[in-house]
């Protein structure tokens, strides 16, 4: 098939560009040809703003090479967009002047299964000379992953996606399925829809590990395999947009908002992670065998399918009792390098299991978890970033409102999941339960990696685990055990974030300032609003 021709206005890529641009352009043209064969007309180039909304610019598939090499123009003002599209003038973002280039990442270029004619690629935001924009959260993830790789460590992660569906056509929320929590009756109601969600995600090259009706009426959850940090954040975006697309095709409207109704259980965006490295302090175990050569079915073959995990083989562990979110096999999620990629030699082990520490943690795994634990209030400004997030974050709804950790404790902000003993710790992972999907997943991932890294530097230790619902303890007993509530409103989380030096260094001063500014503007926006009004204003935004 002929290469798609650039039109006359397109930059002359090969005439005077360097070899790398030529290589990228050729790869993009090859990818575009494959997409055209599959009927793709446009590529959605997405980024997530600081208030957690996925924004996009589209390019016709014939312009993909120019977009990859030269970027697509976009205003830096998106950094200062609020959840209601209001633009917040901050010290370092929010003005009308300037331009950024959005460079779609070919490694994640994917034909969208639920939006025929469309492909998707997350973008790197750079300035005109190609330098990463200081507020590009995707770059932050790369930087934090590279800092850990310098220590010989890699992280495997996955977001657990919860959402609620209502019939399309209304801004209110009436659940589209009314069967019981986790009930098979909901499959009778919406089985075709759920099947199509799994089919679409699988066609896109993702490894679906579990799907089920969640607690609230009309609520569902899907789990995908763990990937490297950037892969996991990209996949969070792809899963949400795919579920949204399938929902629309079934006459449904999907909400990933922390709450769809002021009363009742909300949508979480739990993160599962494990730390992998050389066998430092745990019992020696062989690295799980790799699985080479698996095909990424939905991706574009122009770029060799990444994400062939070297960590495959371990059975999944329970995300909600059965799923393999902590499962690091087969690990063929599209677009992510293997967790721990860049490590040399064998002997890679999961440092979250098989050790001598509490809940089987190795000393390194415990330090990483303790670094996250110590910064939970500040991390909430990234992982529970909306005023509405704190309507979800209430005790005894499995949203995990207390700053504590525990072995398989679904009311602890950090739930340690050891996995089946037969897996010898390979499936062990830490679940961060207090986050939701109003979050920018790139900021969440970067923040978690930075916090974990700080724990390594400090050789931090966890407090004693908690093995009950903290809400069931009387306040004196909670105080005796040192169990505090996580921030109960966004203001408290932002105050902790603004004071946190680790997260300031990780974000850089401009992004740190902008995140706090955007959060404070949202607090002002909803000052005095009752929960029903907050929920109504945010229900269909995420
Ligand atoms: N829907 C709950 C939340 O708000 C989580 C339920 C679960 O543990 O999966 O986070
Ligand atoms: Mg769930």
PDB file of C-alpha atoms in Angstrom, residues 68 103-110 120-124 138 142 230 234 335:
ATOM      1  CA  UNK A  68       4.913  12.584  15.873  1.00  0.00           C
ATOM      2  CA  UNK A 103       3.905  14.523  20.358  1.00  0.00           C
ATOM      3  CA  UNK A 104       1.852  11.317  20.113  1.00  0.00           C
ATOM      4  CA  UNK A 105       3.777   8.343  21.454  1.00  0.00           C
ATOM      5  CA  UNK A 106       3.874   5.644  18.767  1.00  0.00           C
ATOM      6  CA  UNK A 107       4.594   2.987  21.360  1.00  0.00           C
ATOM      7  CA  UNK A 108       1.018   3.291  22.635  1.00  0.00           C
ATOM      8  CA  UNK A 109      -0.700   3.997  19.330  1.00  0.00           C
ATOM      9  CA  UNK A 110      -3.836   1.860  19.431  1.00  0.00           C
ATOM     10  CA  UNK A 120      -5.521   6.808  20.205  1.00  0.00           C
ATOM     11  CA  UNK A 121      -2.086   7.809  21.386  1.00  0.00           C
ATOM     12  CA  UNK A 122      -1.043   9.548  24.598  1.00  0.00           C
ATOM     13  CA  UNK A 123       1.195  12.543  24.014  1.00  0.00           C
ATOM     14  CA  UNK A 124       4.398  13.939  25.379  1.00  0.00           C
ATOM     15  CA  UNK A 138       3.944  11.833  31.607  1.00  0.00           C
ATOM     16  CA  UNK A 142       9.630   8.499  33.218  1.00  0.00           C
ATOM     17  CA  UNK A 230       4.081   4.683  32.362  1.00  0.00           C
ATOM     18  CA  UNK A 234      -1.532   5.212  29.842  1.00  0.00           C
ATOM     19  CA  UNK A 335       2.649  -0.442  25.612  1.00  0.00           C
TER      20      UNK A 335
END
